[in-house]
Coordinates of C-alpha atoms in Angstrom, one line a residue:
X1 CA 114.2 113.0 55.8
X2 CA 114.8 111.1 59.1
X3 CA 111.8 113.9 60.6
X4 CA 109.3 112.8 58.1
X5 CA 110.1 109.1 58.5
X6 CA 109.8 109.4 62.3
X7 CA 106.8 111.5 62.1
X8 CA 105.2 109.2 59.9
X9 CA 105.9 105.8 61.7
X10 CA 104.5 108.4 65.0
X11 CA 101.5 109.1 62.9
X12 CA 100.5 105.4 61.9
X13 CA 101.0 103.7 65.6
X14 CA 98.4 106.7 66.7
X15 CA 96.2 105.3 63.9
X16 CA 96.4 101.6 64.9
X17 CA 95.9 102.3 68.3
X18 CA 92.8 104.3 68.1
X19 CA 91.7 102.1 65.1
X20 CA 92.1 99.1 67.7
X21 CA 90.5 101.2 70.5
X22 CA 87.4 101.9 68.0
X23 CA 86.4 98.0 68.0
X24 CA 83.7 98.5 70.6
X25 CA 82.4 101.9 69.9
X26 CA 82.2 100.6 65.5
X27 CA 79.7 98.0 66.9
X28 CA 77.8 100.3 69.2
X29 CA 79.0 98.0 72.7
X30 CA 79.2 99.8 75.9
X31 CA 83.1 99.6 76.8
X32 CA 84.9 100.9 79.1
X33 CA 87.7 104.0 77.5
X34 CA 90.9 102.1 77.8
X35 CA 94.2 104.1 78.3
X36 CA 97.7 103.2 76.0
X37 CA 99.2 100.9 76.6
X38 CA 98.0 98.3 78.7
X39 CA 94.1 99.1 77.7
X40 CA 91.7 98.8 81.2
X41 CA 94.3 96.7 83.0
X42 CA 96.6 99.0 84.3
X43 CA 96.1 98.6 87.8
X44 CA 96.0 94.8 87.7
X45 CA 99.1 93.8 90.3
X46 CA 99.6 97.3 91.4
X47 CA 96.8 98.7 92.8
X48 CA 94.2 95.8 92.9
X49 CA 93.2 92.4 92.2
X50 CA 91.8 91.7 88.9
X51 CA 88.6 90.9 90.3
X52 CA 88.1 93.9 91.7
X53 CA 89.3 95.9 88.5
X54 CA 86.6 93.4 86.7
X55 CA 84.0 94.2 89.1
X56 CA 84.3 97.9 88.7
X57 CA 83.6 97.3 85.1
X58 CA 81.1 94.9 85.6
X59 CA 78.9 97.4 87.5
X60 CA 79.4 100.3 85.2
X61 CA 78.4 98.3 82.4
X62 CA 75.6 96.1 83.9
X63 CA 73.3 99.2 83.4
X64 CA 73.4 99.2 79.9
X65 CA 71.0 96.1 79.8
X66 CA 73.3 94.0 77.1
X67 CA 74.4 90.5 77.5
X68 CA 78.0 92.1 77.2
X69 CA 80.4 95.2 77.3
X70 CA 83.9 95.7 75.9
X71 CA 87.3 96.3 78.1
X72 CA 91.0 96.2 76.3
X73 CA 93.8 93.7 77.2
X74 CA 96.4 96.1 75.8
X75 CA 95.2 96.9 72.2
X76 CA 92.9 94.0 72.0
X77 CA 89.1 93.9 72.9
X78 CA 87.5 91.0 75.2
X79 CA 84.1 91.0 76.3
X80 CA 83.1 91.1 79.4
X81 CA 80.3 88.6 80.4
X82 CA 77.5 90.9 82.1
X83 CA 74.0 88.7 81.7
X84 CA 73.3 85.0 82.9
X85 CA 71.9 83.9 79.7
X86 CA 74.7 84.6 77.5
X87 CA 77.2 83.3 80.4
X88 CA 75.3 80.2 80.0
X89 CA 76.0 80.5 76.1
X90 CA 79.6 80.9 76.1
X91 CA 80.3 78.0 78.7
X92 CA 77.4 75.4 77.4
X93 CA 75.2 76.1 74.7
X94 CA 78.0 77.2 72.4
X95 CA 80.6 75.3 73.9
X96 CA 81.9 74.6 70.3
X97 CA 83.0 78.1 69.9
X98 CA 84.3 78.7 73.4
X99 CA 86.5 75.4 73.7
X100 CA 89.3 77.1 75.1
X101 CA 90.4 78.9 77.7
X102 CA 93.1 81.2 76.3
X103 CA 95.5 80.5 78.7
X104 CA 99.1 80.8 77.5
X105 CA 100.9 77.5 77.2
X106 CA 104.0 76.4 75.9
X107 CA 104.7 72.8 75.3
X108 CA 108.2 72.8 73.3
X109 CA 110.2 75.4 75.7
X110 CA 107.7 74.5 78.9
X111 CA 106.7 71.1 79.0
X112 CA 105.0 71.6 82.4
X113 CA 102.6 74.0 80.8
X114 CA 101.3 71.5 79.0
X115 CA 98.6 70.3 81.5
X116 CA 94.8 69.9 81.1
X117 CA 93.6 73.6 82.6
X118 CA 95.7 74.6 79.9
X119 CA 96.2 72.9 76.4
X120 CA 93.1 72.9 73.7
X121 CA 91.4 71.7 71.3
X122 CA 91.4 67.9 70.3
X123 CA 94.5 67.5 72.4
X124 CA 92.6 68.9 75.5
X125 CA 89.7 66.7 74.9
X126 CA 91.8 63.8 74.5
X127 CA 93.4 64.0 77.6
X128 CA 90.2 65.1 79.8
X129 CA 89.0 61.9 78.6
X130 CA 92.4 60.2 79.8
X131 CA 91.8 61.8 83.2
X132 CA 88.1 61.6 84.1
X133 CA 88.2 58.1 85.4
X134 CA 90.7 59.0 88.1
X135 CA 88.6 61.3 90.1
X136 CA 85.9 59.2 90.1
X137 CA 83.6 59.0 93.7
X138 CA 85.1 55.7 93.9
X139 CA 88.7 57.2 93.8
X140 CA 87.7 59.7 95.7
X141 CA 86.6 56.9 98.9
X142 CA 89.8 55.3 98.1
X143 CA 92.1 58.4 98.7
X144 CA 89.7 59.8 102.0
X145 CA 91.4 57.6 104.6
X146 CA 95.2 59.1 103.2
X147 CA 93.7 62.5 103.6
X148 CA 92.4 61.8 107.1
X149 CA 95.6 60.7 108.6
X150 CA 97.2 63.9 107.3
X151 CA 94.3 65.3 109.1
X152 CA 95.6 64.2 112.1
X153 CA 98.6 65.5 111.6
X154 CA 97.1 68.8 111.4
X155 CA 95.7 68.7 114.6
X156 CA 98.8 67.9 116.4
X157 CA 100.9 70.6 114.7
X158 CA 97.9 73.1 115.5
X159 CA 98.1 71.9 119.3
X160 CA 102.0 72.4 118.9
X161 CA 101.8 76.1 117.4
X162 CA 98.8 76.9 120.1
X163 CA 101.0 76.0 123.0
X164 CA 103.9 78.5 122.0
X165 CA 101.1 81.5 121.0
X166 CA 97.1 81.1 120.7
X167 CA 97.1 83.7 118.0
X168 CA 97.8 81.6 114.9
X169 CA 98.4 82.5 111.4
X170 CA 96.5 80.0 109.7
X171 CA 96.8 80.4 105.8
X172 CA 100.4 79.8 105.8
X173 CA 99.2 76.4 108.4
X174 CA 96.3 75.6 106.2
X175 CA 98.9 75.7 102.9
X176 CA 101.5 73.4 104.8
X177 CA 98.5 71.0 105.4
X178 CA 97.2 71.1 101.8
X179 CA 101.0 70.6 100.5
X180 CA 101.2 67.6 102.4
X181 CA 98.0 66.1 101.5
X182 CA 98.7 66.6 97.6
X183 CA 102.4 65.1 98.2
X184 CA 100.8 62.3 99.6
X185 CA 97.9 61.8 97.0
X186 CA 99.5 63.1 93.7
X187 CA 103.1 61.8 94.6
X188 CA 103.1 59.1 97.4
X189 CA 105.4 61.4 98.9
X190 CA 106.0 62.5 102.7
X191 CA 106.4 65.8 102.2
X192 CA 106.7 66.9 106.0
X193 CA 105.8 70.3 105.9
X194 CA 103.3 70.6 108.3
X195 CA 106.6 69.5 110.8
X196 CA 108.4 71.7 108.8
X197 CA 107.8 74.8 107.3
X198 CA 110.9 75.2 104.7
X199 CA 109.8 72.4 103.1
X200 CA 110.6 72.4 99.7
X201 CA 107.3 71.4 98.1
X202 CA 105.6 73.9 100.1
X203 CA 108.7 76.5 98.8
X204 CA 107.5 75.3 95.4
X205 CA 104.2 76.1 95.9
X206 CA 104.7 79.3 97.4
X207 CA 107.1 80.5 94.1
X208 CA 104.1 79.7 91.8
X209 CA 101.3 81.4 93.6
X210 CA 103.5 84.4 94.9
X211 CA 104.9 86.6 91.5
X212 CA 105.6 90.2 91.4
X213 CA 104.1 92.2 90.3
X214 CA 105.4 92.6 87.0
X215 CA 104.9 89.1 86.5
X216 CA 101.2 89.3 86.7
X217 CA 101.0 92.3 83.5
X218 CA 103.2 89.4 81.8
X219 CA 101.0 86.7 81.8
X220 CA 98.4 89.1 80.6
X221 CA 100.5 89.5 77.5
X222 CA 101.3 86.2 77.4
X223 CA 97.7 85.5 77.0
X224 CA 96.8 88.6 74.7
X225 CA 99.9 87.9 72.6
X226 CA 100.4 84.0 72.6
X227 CA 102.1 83.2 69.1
X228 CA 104.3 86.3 69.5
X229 CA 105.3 84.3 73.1
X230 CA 106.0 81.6 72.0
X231 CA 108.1 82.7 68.9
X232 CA 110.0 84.6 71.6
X233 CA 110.2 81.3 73.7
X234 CA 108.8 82.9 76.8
X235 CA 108.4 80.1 79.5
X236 CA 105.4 80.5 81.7
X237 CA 107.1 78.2 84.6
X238 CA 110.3 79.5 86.3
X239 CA 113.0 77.1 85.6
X240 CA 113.8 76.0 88.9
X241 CA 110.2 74.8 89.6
X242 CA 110.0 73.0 86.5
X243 CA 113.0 71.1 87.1
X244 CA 111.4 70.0 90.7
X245 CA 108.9 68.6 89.4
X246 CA 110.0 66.6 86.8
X247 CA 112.9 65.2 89.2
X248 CA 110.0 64.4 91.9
X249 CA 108.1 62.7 88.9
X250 CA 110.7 60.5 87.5
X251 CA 112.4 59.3 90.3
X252 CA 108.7 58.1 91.7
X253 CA 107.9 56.4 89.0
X254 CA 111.4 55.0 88.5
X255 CA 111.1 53.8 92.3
X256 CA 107.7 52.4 92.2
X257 CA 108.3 50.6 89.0
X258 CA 111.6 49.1 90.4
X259 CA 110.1 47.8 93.2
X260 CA 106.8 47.2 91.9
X261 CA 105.4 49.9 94.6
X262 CA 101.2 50.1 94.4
X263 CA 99.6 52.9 96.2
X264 CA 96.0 54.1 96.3
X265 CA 96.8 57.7 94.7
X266 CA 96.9 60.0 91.9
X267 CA 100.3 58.9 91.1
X268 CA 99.5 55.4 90.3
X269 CA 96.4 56.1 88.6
X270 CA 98.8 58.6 86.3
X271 CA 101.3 55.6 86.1
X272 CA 98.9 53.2 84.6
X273 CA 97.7 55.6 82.0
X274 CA 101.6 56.2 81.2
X275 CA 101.9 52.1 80.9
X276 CA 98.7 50.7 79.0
X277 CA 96.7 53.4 78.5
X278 CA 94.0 52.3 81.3
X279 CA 93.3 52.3 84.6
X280 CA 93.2 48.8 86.0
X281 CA 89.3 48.6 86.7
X282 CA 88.5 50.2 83.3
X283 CA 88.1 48.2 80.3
X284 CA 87.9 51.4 78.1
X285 CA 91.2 51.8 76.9
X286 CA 92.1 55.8 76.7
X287 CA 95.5 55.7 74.9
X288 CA 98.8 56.1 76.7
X289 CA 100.4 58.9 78.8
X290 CA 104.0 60.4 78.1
X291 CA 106.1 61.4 81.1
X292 CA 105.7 64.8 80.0
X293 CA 101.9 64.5 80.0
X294 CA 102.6 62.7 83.4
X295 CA 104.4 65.3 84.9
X296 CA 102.1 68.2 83.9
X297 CA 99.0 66.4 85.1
X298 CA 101.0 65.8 88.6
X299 CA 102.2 69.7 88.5
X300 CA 98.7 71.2 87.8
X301 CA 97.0 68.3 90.6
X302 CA 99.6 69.8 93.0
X303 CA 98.4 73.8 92.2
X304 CA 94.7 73.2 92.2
X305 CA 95.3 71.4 95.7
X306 CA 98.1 73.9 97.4
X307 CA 96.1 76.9 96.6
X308 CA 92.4 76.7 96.2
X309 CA 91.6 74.6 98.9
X310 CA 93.6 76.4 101.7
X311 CA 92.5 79.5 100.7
X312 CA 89.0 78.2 100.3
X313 CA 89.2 77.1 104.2
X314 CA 91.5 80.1 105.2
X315 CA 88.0 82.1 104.1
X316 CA 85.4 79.9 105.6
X317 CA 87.5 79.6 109.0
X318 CA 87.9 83.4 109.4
X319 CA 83.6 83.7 108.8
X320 CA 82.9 81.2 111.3
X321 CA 85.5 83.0 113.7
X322 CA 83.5 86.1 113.2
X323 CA 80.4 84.8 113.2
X324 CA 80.2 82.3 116.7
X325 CA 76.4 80.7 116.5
X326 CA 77.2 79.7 112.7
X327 CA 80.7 77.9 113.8
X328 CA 79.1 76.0 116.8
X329 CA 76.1 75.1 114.1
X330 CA 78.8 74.0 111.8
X331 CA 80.5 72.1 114.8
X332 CA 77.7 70.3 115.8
X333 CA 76.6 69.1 112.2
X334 CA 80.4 67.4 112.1
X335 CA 80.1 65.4 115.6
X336 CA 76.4 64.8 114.9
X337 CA 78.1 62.8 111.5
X338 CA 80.4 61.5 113.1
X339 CA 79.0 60.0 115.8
X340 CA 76.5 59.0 113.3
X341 CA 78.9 56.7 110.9
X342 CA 81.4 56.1 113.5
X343 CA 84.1 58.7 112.8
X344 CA 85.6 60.3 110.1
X345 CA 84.9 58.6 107.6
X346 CA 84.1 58.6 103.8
X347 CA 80.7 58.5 104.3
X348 CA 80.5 61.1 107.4
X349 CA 82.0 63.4 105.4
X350 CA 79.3 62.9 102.6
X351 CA 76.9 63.6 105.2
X352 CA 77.6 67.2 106.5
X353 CA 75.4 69.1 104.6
X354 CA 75.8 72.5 106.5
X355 CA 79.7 72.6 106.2
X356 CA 78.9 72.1 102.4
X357 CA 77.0 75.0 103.1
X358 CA 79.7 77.0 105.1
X359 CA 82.2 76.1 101.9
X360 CA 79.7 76.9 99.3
X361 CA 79.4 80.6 100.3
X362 CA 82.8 81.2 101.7
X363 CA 83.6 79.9 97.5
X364 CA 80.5 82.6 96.5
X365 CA 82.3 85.1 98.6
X366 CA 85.8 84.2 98.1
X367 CA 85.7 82.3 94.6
X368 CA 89.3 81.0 94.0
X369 CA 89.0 81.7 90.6
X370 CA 88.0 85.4 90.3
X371 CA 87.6 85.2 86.5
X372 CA 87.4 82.8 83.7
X373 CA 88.6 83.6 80.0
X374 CA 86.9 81.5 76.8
X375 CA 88.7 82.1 74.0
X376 CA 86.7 81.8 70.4
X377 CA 87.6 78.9 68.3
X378 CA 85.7 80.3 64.9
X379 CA 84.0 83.0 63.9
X380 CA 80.7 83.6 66.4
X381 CA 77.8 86.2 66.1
X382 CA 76.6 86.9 69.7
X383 CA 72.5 85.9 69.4
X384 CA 70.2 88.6 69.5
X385 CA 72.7 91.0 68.4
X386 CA 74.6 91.8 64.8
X387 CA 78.2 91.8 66.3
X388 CA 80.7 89.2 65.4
X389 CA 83.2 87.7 67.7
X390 CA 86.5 87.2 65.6
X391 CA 88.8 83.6 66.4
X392 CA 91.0 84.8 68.7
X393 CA 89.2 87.1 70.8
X394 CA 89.0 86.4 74.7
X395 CA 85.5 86.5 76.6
X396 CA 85.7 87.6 80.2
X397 CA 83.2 85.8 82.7
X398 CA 83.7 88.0 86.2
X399 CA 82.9 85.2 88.7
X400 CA 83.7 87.3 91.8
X401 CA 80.9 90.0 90.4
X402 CA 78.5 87.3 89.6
X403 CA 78.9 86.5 93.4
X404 CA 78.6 89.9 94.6
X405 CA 75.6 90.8 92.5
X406 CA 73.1 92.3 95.1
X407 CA 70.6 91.5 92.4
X408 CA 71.5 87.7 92.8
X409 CA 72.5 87.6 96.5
X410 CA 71.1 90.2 98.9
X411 CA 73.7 91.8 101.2
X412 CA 76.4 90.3 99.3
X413 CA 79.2 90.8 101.6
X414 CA 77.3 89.4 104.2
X415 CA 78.4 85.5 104.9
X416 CA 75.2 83.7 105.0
X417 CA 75.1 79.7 104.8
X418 CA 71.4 79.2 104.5
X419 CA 72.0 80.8 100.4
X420 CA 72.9 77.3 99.8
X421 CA 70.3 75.5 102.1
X422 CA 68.6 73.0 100.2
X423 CA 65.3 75.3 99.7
X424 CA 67.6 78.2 98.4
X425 CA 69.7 76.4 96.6
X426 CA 66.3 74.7 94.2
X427 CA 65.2 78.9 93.4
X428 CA 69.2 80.2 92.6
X429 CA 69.0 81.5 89.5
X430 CA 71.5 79.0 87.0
X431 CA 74.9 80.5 86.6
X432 CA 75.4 82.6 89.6
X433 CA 77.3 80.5 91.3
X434 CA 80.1 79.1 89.5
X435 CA 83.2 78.8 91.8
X436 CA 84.5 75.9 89.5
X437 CA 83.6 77.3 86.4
X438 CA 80.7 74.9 84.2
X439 CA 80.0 73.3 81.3
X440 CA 82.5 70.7 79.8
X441 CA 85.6 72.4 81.3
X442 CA 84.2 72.7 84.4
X443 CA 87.4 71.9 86.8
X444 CA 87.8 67.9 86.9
X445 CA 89.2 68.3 90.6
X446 CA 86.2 69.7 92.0
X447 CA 85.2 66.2 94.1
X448 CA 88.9 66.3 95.7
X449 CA 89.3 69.5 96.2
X450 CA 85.8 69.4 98.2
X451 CA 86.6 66.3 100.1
X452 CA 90.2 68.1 101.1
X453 CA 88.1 71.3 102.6
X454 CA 85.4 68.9 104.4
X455 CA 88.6 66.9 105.7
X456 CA 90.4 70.2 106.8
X457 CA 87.3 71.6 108.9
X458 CA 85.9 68.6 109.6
X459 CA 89.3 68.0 111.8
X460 CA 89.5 71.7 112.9
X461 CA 86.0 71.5 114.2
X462 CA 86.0 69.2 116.4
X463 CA 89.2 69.6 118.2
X464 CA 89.4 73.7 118.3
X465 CA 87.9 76.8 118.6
X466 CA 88.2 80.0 116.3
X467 CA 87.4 83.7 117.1
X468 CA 89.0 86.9 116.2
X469 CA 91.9 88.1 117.4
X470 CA 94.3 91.7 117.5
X471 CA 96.1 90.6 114.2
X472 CA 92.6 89.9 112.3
X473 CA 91.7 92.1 109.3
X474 CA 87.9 93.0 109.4
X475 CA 87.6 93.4 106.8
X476 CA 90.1 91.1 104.9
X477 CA 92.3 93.0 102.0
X478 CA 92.9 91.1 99.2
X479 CA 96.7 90.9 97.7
X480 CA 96.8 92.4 94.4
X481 CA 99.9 90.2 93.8
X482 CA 98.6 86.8 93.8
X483 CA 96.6 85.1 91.2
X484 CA 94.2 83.5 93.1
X485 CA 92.2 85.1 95.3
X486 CA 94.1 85.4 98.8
X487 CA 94.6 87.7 102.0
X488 CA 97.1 90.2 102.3
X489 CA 99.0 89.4 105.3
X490 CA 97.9 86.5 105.7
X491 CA 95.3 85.1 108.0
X492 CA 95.3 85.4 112.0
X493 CA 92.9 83.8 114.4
X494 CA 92.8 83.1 118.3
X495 CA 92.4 79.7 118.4
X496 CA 91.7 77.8 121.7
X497 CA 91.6 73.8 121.9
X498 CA 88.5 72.4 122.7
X499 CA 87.8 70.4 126.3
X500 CA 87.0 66.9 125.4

């Protein structure tokens, strides 16, 4: 009896799983043949980064001539974004039924999670509205001359480190400098790491970005498997980082509000949303902040900050190193500003248009964010076509393929600034290069995080040298273990102080 029982409940997994691994091939889209269990994302963590998994697919699909294919997270089916015009549909046309980004969240047992690259729906719209206003241009020129005197800082830790040994490991220097520019403009805190490198925002930010590897296959099935997640109250955030945060939160805002402390930063501008629901030079009133909401907004400020922006420089510093006439044209368009506005200010750093360039393709090259995930809101038939995306489903846009399409970018892996010269940049097709995503949830930190890269060169520049050196990886490897695009082993450079 037991036999026939156990062969039976055998029998009907085999017949879900392949009935769940028919979804595709029923509606006659080119997939790629997934393996139980995990579907096509085995080797994600293991082997390789997801975006080179993705791009593998990409290019064995892109053939086909369809505006999509099908891959597998586990037993479920996601699309997999492979033509411009129906990239542009699921991130602006039809926003309405690709609102959110299936990220998994969970408020109730991870209150942290519950931060604007996250939530959905009404509550997400809500709260982007909240949040615009503070990284206004205006807030932007407020916060500059904070970020410049970490800046300085920078430079004398560099010329510290370069004294000892000229071969410098600069992601782990860039990171400390990033750290301290977020704890100064998200939390009006001295952080200190760049004086020391155990400092414990810096450790924070380190225990986000670097999991193991079986921590990336469970976020996957966090996001494939969300309700089930959160039944099962799996948190998202490891405890001890959550706890930092909310400590570093609410005893700034009980110290500021104690001693009626005003600063120009991301922290007060969260702290008078929390308090009237406006920001002082708005009349629009946007409705009021919890310190939950506070604390999540300050968390996710920090991440997009600590990582993106030093990896975005670690990138663009080891191209110039490799590439000599590019850095000293790069060089030159920073003292040309600067002696133009009279240092290193706001509006010099608005006017260095080929280190816009330099960061433009080192993100085309190096995009941060190596994928993005819609998820559908409501039932959607795909135009052109008779196939029906279901609520629920996940559409894969491959952003690092996009960037690497030989068919958009000649050469791709060559790192060429004139792509985003002024004349290029007018003939680029829409859509191929979308380092911060587009359309309404296109990432509301872009401006800062731009300013923080142009601050970081702009410094490094003028007071140093790069070239390669015997610890430099031509050409890089990418860590399969991190979630944003980063170097495996970090990043080392020779790096020689300039005469003056």
């Amino acid at each position: 009896m037991w036999i026939y029982l156990l062969l039976l409940a055998v029998t009907a997994s085999v017949w879900y799983v392949r009935r769940k691994y028919s979804f595709w091939a029923e509606r006659n889209v080119p997939y790629v043949q997934p393996r139980f269990p995990f579907g096509n994302i085995q080797g994600i963590g293991r082997r390789m980064h997801s975006s080179q998994l993705m791009t593998k697919f990409y290019n064995e699909l892109k053939p086909s001539g369809r505006p999509f294919g099908g891959i597998y997270f586990f037993t479920n089916p996601v699309a997999l974004a492979l033509e411009l015009d129906f990239v542009k549909n699921v991130l602006v046309r039809d926003f309405a039924y690709f609102h959110d980004r299936g990220v998994y969240y969970n408020e109730k047992d991870d209150p942290i999670s519950g931060h604007l690259f996250n939530i959905e729906g009404a509550k997400w719209t809500n709260l982007r509205k909240k949040l615009i206003p503070t990284f206004s241009s205006g807030k932007m020129k407020m916060m500059c001359p904070t970020i410049v005197s970490v800046g300085g800082q920078f430079r004398e830790c560099l010329e510290r480190c370069i004294e000892q040994d000229g071969e410098v490991e600069m992601k782990e220097l860039l990171a400390r400098f990033t750290t301290d520019v977020i704890g100064t403009c998200a939390f009006g805190i001295e952080c200190n790491s760049l004086n020391d490198p155990n400092a414990e925002f810096l450790r924070m930010g380190r225990k986000v970005f670097e999991v193991p590897r079986g921590r990336i296959l469970k976020f996957f099935f966090m996001a494939t498997f969300k309700d089930f997640s959160r039944r099962i109250h799996i948190k998202g955030t490891s405890e001890e980082v959550s706890q930092f945060f909310f400590k570093v939160v609410r005893e700034t805002i009980e110290y500021r509000e104690q001693h009626n402390v005003q600063r120009n930063d991301f922290m007060n501008l969260l702290m008078q949303l929390k308090n009237s629901g406006q920001l002082d030079d708005a009349g629009e009133a946007v409705g009021k902040l919890s310190l939950n909401e506070v604390v999540a907004q300050a968390f996710v400020f920090f991440l997009g900050g600590f990582e993106t922006s030093s990896t975005t420089m670690s990138y663009c510093l080891h191209e110039l190193s490799l590439n000599a006439e590019i850095q000293q044209r790069a060089r030159q368009c920073v003292l040309d500003s600067v002696e133009k506005h009279g240092g290193l200010t706001y509006d010099a750093l608005m006017d260095m248009p080929y280190i816009d360039q330099c960061i433009n393709e080192s993100l085309r090259k190096y995009p941060p964010g190596a994928n993005l995930i819609r998820q559908v809101s409501q039932d959607y038939t795909v135009p052109g076509t008779d196939v029906v995306f279901h609520k629920g489903m996940n559409v894969m846009i491959p952003v690092y393929a996009i960037h690497h399409d030989p068919d958009y970018y000649p050469d791709p892996e060559r790192y060429d600034p004139d792509r985003f010269g002024a004349e290029a940049s007018a003939t680029r097709k829409p859509y191929t290069f979308i380092p911060f995503g587009e359309g309404p949830r296109i990432c509301i930190a872009a401006r800062f995080g731009m300013l923080e890269a142009r601050v970081g060169l702009a410094v490094l520049l003028m007071n140093f040298s790069f070239s390669r050196c015997s610890k430099t990886s031509v050409p890089l490897v990418i860590s399969s273990r991190h979630a944003v695009l980063t170097p495996e082993g970090g990043l080392w450079l020779k790096v020689e102080k300039l005469k003056a």
